[in-house]
Amino acid sequence: MRAWEVRAGALGLHDDEAARPGAGEVALRVTHTGVCGSDTAKLLRPADFALPEPWRPGHEVVGTTPAGEAAAVDPLVPCARPDRCDRCAAGDTHLCPDLRRLGWDLPGGFAERVAVPASALHPLPRGVDPLHAVLADPAAVAVHGLRCSPVGPPGRLAVVGAGPVGLLTALYAHRLGWRTTVVHRDGRAPGPALAAVLPAALRPRSAAREGAFDAVVDAASGGDAAPLETAIALVRDGGTVVVQNAYAPGVALPTPLRDLFRRSIRLVGSFSHCRRGPGDFPLALSLLADAPEAARHLVTPAGPLDALPTALTRSGPRTTRQALVLPE
């Protein structure tokens, strides 16, 4: 089978052995894989990162099971031993010390087939387009930020960042009853078609009122600390800031700690998603089933497997996720 892999510091399309499922695994025929921004820099400049080799990326995967069922893949593979792991017992599988991830520690979905744990497969709800289902992982991240963080009862919410995770956070917040404002960089507003189906107000940073929100979710991209600085400025005294932003390792807290103390602001990290209660991933698929028009504007086909290099360098709206589409 064909698969994109980083070998000897270079990304290439290789002929590889077909995926061989182990115990408890299924060989999934990949139909769609999202091109996530977290992978882009590593794929464009693999020599700059300490990547495992060979590294096969792709963690936003949708495919067809051997039984012919369309399914999305939860990319998190915890130890799943609740008798031995307190985090897995609590449903906080994203914090499992033995966590492995599809497209990082395990071969990912930029391939014609991929072996995945059967427990990671989620059949698509009726009416969910497989193309839209590549948003299940970022939607689960969005769900997790509000469902598993101490944000209090629904009130006034600001979401900093108008990329897929930020806009999916706004969709989920609306379902929960929040009055939501998406705060974007000046000149970076979502297009009118997406804005028309988004249940949230849109404000550039320069027009967002400081201290006006009960909770703020930082869902921007973390090249510098500006998004978190914005989030802390927007939240009211006594409010909560949820950090979903995967900041680069060298980015530091942009505000004096005394300000957090004096304003009694709760600063909460929110990494990935978990399986507590009903689980973030099933709720994410339900969210996509309820919002097909919004999902349609949040993902766009990038071409077949061969098109990955073009997708990595293609300029386009930051509000959308690109997805490779593998033909039958």
CSV table of C-alpha atoms in Angstrom, one decimal:
chain,number,residue,atom,x,y,z
A,1,MET,CA,0.0,0.0,0.0
A,2,ARG,CA,1.0,3.6,-0.4
A,3,ALA,CA,1.7,5.8,2.7
A,4,TRP,CA,3.4,9.2,3.4
A,5,GLU,CA,6.2,8.7,5.9
A,6,VAL,CA,9.2,10.7,7.2
A,7,ARG,CA,12.3,8.7,6.6
A,8,ALA,CA,15.9,10.1,7.1
A,9,GLY,CA,14.5,13.5,7.8
A,10,ALA,CA,12.4,13.8,4.5
A,11,LEU,CA,8.7,13.3,3.8
A,12,GLY,CA,8.0,10.9,0.9
A,13,LEU,CA,5.2,8.7,-0.5
A,14,HIS,CA,6.4,5.1,-0.1
A,15,ASP,CA,5.2,1.7,-1.0
A,16,ASP,CA,4.8,-0.1,2.3
A,17,GLU,CA,3.5,-3.4,3.6
A,18,ALA,CA,-0.3,-3.5,4.0
A,19,ALA,CA,-1.5,-2.7,7.5
A,20,ARG,CA,-1.5,-5.8,9.6
A,21,PRO,CA,-3.9,-5.6,12.6
A,22,GLY,CA,-2.8,-7.1,15.9
A,23,ALA,CA,-4.9,-8.4,18.6
A,24,GLY,CA,-8.0,-6.3,19.2
A,25,GLU,CA,-7.3,-4.2,16.0
A,26,VAL,CA,-9.0,-3.7,12.7
A,27,ALA,CA,-7.5,-2.9,9.3
A,28,LEU,CA,-9.4,0.3,8.2
A,29,ARG,CA,-9.5,1.3,4.6
A,30,VAL,CA,-8.9,5.1,4.8
A,31,THR,CA,-11.3,7.3,2.9
A,32,HIS,CA,-10.5,10.7,4.4
A,33,THR,CA,-7.7,12.2,6.5
A,34,GLY,CA,-7.6,15.7,7.8
A,35,VAL,CA,-4.5,17.9,7.3
A,36,CYS,CA,-4.2,19.3,10.8
A,37,GLY,CA,-2.2,22.5,11.5
A,38,SER,CA,-0.3,20.6,14.3
A,39,ASP,CA,1.3,18.4,11.6
A,40,THR,CA,2.0,21.0,8.9
A,41,ALA,CA,5.2,22.5,10.3
A,42,LYS,CA,6.6,19.0,11.0
A,43,LEU,CA,5.8,17.8,7.5
A,44,LEU,CA,7.2,20.9,5.8
A,45,ARG,CA,10.4,20.9,7.9
A,46,PRO,CA,10.8,17.4,9.3
A,47,ALA,CA,14.5,17.8,9.9
A,48,ASP,CA,13.8,20.6,12.4
A,49,PHE,CA,11.9,18.2,14.8
A,50,ALA,CA,12.8,15.2,16.8
A,51,LEU,CA,10.4,12.9,15.0
A,52,PRO,CA,10.3,9.1,15.4
A,53,GLU,CA,11.4,7.3,12.2
A,54,PRO,CA,9.8,6.2,10.2
A,55,TRP,CA,7.0,8.6,11.1
A,56,ARG,CA,3.6,8.2,9.4
A,57,PRO,CA,1.4,11.2,10.3
A,58,GLY,CA,-2.4,11.7,10.0
A,59,HIS,CA,-4.6,11.6,13.1
A,60,GLU,CA,-8.0,12.8,11.8
A,61,VAL,CA,-9.0,9.6,10.1
A,62,VAL,CA,-12.2,8.3,8.6
A,63,GLY,CA,-12.5,5.0,6.8
A,64,THR,CA,-14.4,1.9,6.1
A,65,THR,CA,-14.3,-1.2,8.3
A,66,PRO,CA,-14.0,-4.7,6.8
A,67,ALA,CA,-17.8,-5.0,7.4
A,68,GLY,CA,-18.3,-2.0,5.1
A,69,GLU,CA,-19.3,0.5,7.9
A,70,ALA,CA,-18.1,4.1,7.8
A,71,ALA,CA,-16.3,5.1,11.0
A,72,ALA,CA,-14.2,7.9,12.5
A,73,VAL,CA,-11.2,7.0,14.6
A,74,ASP,CA,-10.4,8.3,18.1
A,75,PRO,CA,-6.6,8.9,17.7
A,76,LEU,CA,-5.9,8.5,21.4
A,77,VAL,CA,-4.9,4.9,22.5
A,78,PRO,CA,-4.6,4.7,26.3
A,79,CYS,CA,-3.5,1.7,28.2
A,80,ALA,CA,-7.2,1.1,29.0
A,81,ARG,CA,-6.3,-0.8,32.2
A,82,PRO,CA,-8.5,0.8,34.9
A,83,ASP,CA,-7.3,-1.8,37.4
A,84,ARG,CA,-3.8,-0.4,37.1
A,85,CYS,CA,-4.3,3.2,35.8
A,86,ASP,CA,-6.1,5.8,37.9
A,87,ARG,CA,-6.4,8.1,34.9
A,88,CYS,CA,-8.1,5.5,32.7
A,89,ALA,CA,-10.3,4.5,35.6
A,90,ALA,CA,-11.5,8.1,35.9
A,91,GLY,CA,-12.1,8.3,32.1
A,92,ASP,CA,-9.3,10.8,31.8
A,93,THR,CA,-7.7,8.7,29.1
A,94,HIS,CA,-5.9,11.7,27.6
A,95,LEU,CA,-3.7,11.8,30.7
A,96,CYS,CA,-2.8,8.1,30.7
A,97,PRO,CA,1.0,7.9,31.4
A,98,ASP,CA,1.2,5.2,28.7
A,99,LEU,CA,-0.9,7.1,26.1
A,100,ARG,CA,-0.1,6.5,22.5
A,101,ARG,CA,-1.5,8.5,19.6
A,102,LEU,CA,-2.4,7.6,16.0
A,103,GLY,CA,-0.2,9.6,13.7
A,104,TRP,CA,2.5,10.1,16.3
A,105,ASP,CA,3.5,7.1,18.3
A,106,LEU,CA,1.4,4.8,16.0
A,107,PRO,CA,1.3,4.8,12.2
A,108,GLY,CA,-1.3,7.4,11.1
A,109,GLY,CA,-3.8,7.9,8.4
A,110,PHE,CA,-1.9,9.4,5.5
A,111,ALA,CA,-2.0,6.0,4.0
A,112,GLU,CA,-4.4,3.7,2.1
A,113,ARG,CA,-4.9,1.5,5.1
A,114,VAL,CA,-4.3,1.8,8.8
A,115,ALA,CA,-4.5,-0.6,11.7
A,116,VAL,CA,-6.5,0.8,14.7
A,117,PRO,CA,-7.9,-0.6,17.9
A,118,ALA,CA,-11.5,-1.7,17.4
A,119,SER,CA,-12.3,0.3,20.6
A,120,ALA,CA,-11.2,3.5,18.8
A,121,LEU,CA,-13.8,3.1,16.0
A,122,HIS,CA,-16.9,5.2,16.1
A,123,PRO,CA,-19.6,4.5,13.5
A,124,LEU,CA,-20.8,7.7,11.8
A,125,PRO,CA,-24.2,8.9,12.9
A,126,ARG,CA,-26.9,8.9,10.3
A,127,GLY,CA,-26.5,11.8,7.9
A,128,VAL,CA,-22.9,12.7,8.8
A,129,ASP,CA,-20.8,13.1,5.6
A,130,PRO,CA,-17.5,11.2,5.9
A,131,LEU,CA,-15.7,14.3,4.7
A,132,HIS,CA,-17.2,16.3,7.6
A,133,ALA,CA,-16.3,13.5,10.0
A,134,VAL,CA,-12.6,14.4,9.8
A,135,LEU,CA,-13.7,17.2,12.1
A,136,ALA,CA,-14.5,14.7,14.9
A,137,ASP,CA,-11.1,15.1,16.6
A,138,PRO,CA,-11.0,18.9,16.7
A,139,ALA,CA,-14.7,18.9,17.6
A,140,ALA,CA,-13.9,16.5,20.5
A,141,VAL,CA,-11.2,19.0,21.6
A,142,ALA,CA,-13.8,21.7,21.5
A,143,VAL,CA,-16.3,19.7,23.5
A,144,HIS,CA,-13.7,18.8,26.1
A,145,GLY,CA,-12.8,22.4,26.8
A,146,LEU,CA,-16.3,23.3,28.0
A,147,ARG,CA,-17.5,19.9,29.3
A,148,CYS,CA,-14.5,19.0,31.5
A,149,SER,CA,-13.4,22.4,32.7
A,150,PRO,CA,-14.8,24.4,35.7
A,151,VAL,CA,-16.4,27.2,33.6
A,152,GLY,CA,-19.5,27.4,35.7
A,153,PRO,CA,-23.1,27.7,34.4
A,154,PRO,CA,-23.6,29.1,30.9
A,155,GLY,CA,-23.3,32.8,30.6
A,156,ARG,CA,-21.2,35.1,28.5
A,157,LEU,CA,-18.4,33.3,26.6
A,158,ALA,CA,-15.6,34.5,24.4
A,159,VAL,CA,-13.7,32.2,22.1
A,160,VAL,CA,-10.3,33.6,21.0
A,161,GLY,CA,-9.4,32.2,17.6
A,162,ALA,CA,-11.5,31.6,14.5
A,163,GLY,CA,-9.9,28.4,13.3
A,164,PRO,CA,-11.7,25.0,13.3
A,165,VAL,CA,-11.4,24.4,17.0
A,166,GLY,CA,-12.5,27.9,17.9
A,167,LEU,CA,-15.6,27.7,15.6
A,168,LEU,CA,-16.5,24.2,16.8
A,169,THR,CA,-16.2,25.5,20.4
A,170,ALA,CA,-18.7,28.2,19.5
A,171,LEU,CA,-21.1,25.5,18.0
A,172,TYR,CA,-20.9,23.4,21.2
A,173,ALA,CA,-21.2,26.4,23.4
A,174,HIS,CA,-24.5,27.3,21.7
A,175,ARG,CA,-25.8,23.8,22.4
A,176,LEU,CA,-25.0,24.3,26.1
A,177,GLY,CA,-26.7,27.7,26.2
A,178,TRP,CA,-23.8,30.1,26.3
A,179,ARG,CA,-24.0,33.5,24.7
A,180,THR,CA,-20.9,33.4,22.6
A,181,THR,CA,-18.6,35.8,20.9
A,182,VAL,CA,-15.8,34.6,18.6
A,183,VAL,CA,-12.9,37.0,18.8
A,184,HIS,CA,-10.6,37.0,15.8
A,185,ARG,CA,-7.6,38.9,14.6
A,186,ASP,CA,-8.3,42.1,12.8
A,187,GLY,CA,-8.9,41.3,9.1
A,188,ARG,CA,-9.3,37.5,9.8
A,189,ALA,CA,-13.0,37.2,10.2
A,190,PRO,CA,-14.8,34.0,8.9
A,191,GLY,CA,-16.4,34.4,5.5
A,192,PRO,CA,-20.0,35.5,5.3
A,193,ALA,CA,-21.3,32.1,4.3
A,194,LEU,CA,-19.9,30.5,7.5
A,195,ALA,CA,-20.8,33.5,9.6
A,196,ALA,CA,-24.4,33.1,8.5
A,197,VAL,CA,-24.7,29.6,10.0
A,198,LEU,CA,-22.5,30.2,13.1
A,199,PRO,CA,-24.6,30.8,16.3
A,200,ALA,CA,-22.2,33.4,17.7
A,201,ALA,CA,-21.3,37.1,17.4
A,202,LEU,CA,-18.0,37.9,15.6
A,203,ARG,CA,-15.7,40.6,16.8
A,204,PRO,CA,-12.2,41.7,15.9
A,205,ARG,CA,-9.8,41.9,18.8
A,206,SER,CA,-9.9,45.7,18.6
A,207,ALA,CA,-13.7,45.8,19.2
A,208,ALA,CA,-14.0,43.1,21.9
A,209,ARG,CA,-14.8,44.6,25.3
A,210,GLU,CA,-12.3,43.8,28.1
A,211,GLY,CA,-13.6,42.2,31.3
A,212,ALA,CA,-17.0,41.4,29.8
A,213,PHE,CA,-17.0,37.6,29.7
A,214,ASP,CA,-17.6,35.0,32.4
A,215,ALA,CA,-15.4,32.5,30.6
A,216,VAL,CA,-12.9,32.7,27.7
A,217,VAL,CA,-11.6,29.8,25.7
A,218,ASP,CA,-8.2,30.4,24.1
A,219,ALA,CA,-8.5,28.3,20.9
A,220,ALA,CA,-6.0,30.1,18.8
A,221,SER,CA,-2.6,28.9,17.5
A,222,GLY,CA,0.3,29.3,19.8
A,223,GLY,CA,3.2,30.9,18.0
A,224,ASP,CA,3.3,33.7,20.6
A,225,ALA,CA,1.5,34.6,23.8
A,226,ALA,CA,-0.8,37.2,22.3
A,227,PRO,CA,-4.0,35.0,22.3
A,228,LEU,CA,-3.7,34.2,26.0
A,229,GLU,CA,-3.0,37.8,26.8
A,230,THR,CA,-6.2,38.6,24.9
A,231,ALA,CA,-8.1,36.0,26.8
A,232,ILE,CA,-7.0,37.2,30.2
A,233,ALA,CA,-7.9,40.8,29.3
A,234,LEU,CA,-11.4,39.7,28.1
A,235,VAL,CA,-12.4,37.6,31.1
A,236,ARG,CA,-14.2,39.3,34.1
A,237,ASP,CA,-12.7,39.3,37.5
A,238,GLY,CA,-13.5,35.9,39.1
A,239,GLY,CA,-13.9,34.3,35.6
A,240,THR,CA,-12.2,31.3,34.0
A,241,VAL,CA,-9.8,31.1,31.1
A,242,VAL,CA,-9.6,27.7,29.3
A,243,VAL,CA,-6.3,27.2,27.4
A,244,GLN,CA,-6.9,24.8,24.5
A,245,ASN,CA,-4.1,26.4,22.5
A,246,ALA,CA,-1.1,24.1,21.9
A,247,TYR,CA,1.5,26.7,22.6
A,248,ALA,CA,5.0,26.2,21.4
A,249,PRO,CA,7.3,25.0,24.2
A,250,GLY,CA,9.1,28.4,24.6
A,251,VAL,CA,6.0,30.5,25.0
A,252,ALA,CA,5.6,31.8,28.6
A,253,LEU,CA,2.7,33.3,30.6
A,254,PRO,CA,2.2,36.8,29.3
A,255,THR,CA,0.9,38.5,32.4
A,256,PRO,CA,2.2,39.1,36.0
A,257,LEU,CA,1.0,36.3,38.3
A,258,ARG,CA,-0.1,39.0,40.8
A,259,ASP,CA,-2.8,40.0,38.3
A,260,LEU,CA,-4.2,36.4,38.3
A,261,PHE,CA,-4.2,36.5,42.1
A,262,ARG,CA,-5.7,39.9,42.5
A,263,ARG,CA,-8.4,39.3,39.8
A,264,SER,CA,-9.1,35.8,41.1
A,265,ILE,CA,-8.9,34.4,37.6
A,266,ARG,CA,-8.9,30.6,37.1
A,267,LEU,CA,-6.5,29.5,34.4
A,268,VAL,CA,-7.3,26.0,33.2
A,269,GLY,CA,-5.4,23.9,30.7
A,270,SER,CA,-7.4,21.7,28.4
A,271,PHE,CA,-5.5,19.1,26.5
A,272,SER,CA,-7.1,16.9,23.8
A,273,HIS,CA,-10.2,15.0,24.8
A,274,CYS,CA,-11.3,12.2,27.1
A,275,ARG,CA,-13.7,9.3,27.7
A,276,ARG,CA,-15.2,10.5,30.9
A,277,GLY,CA,-19.0,10.0,31.0
A,278,PRO,CA,-20.4,9.6,27.5
A,279,GLY,CA,-17.0,10.6,26.1
A,280,ASP,CA,-16.0,13.7,24.1
A,281,PHE,CA,-15.6,11.9,20.8
A,282,PRO,CA,-19.2,10.6,20.6
A,283,LEU,CA,-20.5,14.0,21.6
A,284,ALA,CA,-18.4,15.6,18.9
A,285,LEU,CA,-20.0,13.3,16.2
A,286,SER,CA,-23.4,14.2,17.5
A,287,LEU,CA,-22.5,17.9,17.2
A,288,LEU,CA,-21.5,17.4,13.6
A,289,ALA,CA,-24.7,15.5,12.9
A,290,ASP,CA,-26.7,18.5,14.3
A,291,ALA,CA,-24.7,21.2,12.3
A,292,PRO,CA,-24.2,19.9,8.8
A,293,GLU,CA,-24.2,23.4,7.2
A,294,ALA,CA,-21.5,24.7,9.6
A,295,ALA,CA,-19.5,21.5,9.1
A,296,ARG,CA,-19.7,22.0,5.3
A,297,HIS,CA,-17.9,25.3,5.6
A,298,LEU,CA,-15.3,24.0,8.0
A,299,VAL,CA,-13.7,21.4,5.8
A,300,THR,CA,-12.7,21.2,2.2
A,301,PRO,CA,-11.4,18.4,0.0
A,302,ALA,CA,-7.7,18.8,-0.8
A,303,GLY,CA,-7.4,16.0,-3.4
A,304,PRO,CA,-6.2,12.4,-3.3
A,305,LEU,CA,-3.3,10.9,-1.3
A,306,ASP,CA,-0.8,12.2,-3.7
A,307,ALA,CA,-2.0,15.8,-3.1
A,308,LEU,CA,-0.5,16.1,0.5
A,309,PRO,CA,2.5,18.3,-0.5
A,310,THR,CA,0.2,20.7,-2.3
A,311,ALA,CA,-2.3,20.8,0.7
A,312,LEU,CA,0.6,21.6,3.0
A,313,THR,CA,1.6,24.7,1.1
A,314,ARG,CA,-1.8,25.8,-0.2
A,315,SER,CA,-3.0,29.1,1.1
A,316,GLY,CA,-6.6,29.3,2.1
A,317,PRO,CA,-8.9,30.5,4.9
A,318,ARG,CA,-7.7,29.6,8.3
A,319,THR,CA,-11.3,28.7,9.3
A,320,THR,CA,-11.2,25.5,7.3
A,321,ARG,CA,-9.6,22.1,7.6
A,322,GLN,CA,-8.3,20.4,4.4
A,323,ALA,CA,-8.9,16.7,4.0
A,324,LEU,CA,-7.3,14.2,1.7
A,325,VAL,CA,-10.0,12.0,-0.1
A,326,LEU,CA,-8.9,8.5,-1.1
A,327,PRO,CA,-11.0,7.0,-3.9
A,328,GLU,CA,-12.5,3.5,-3.8
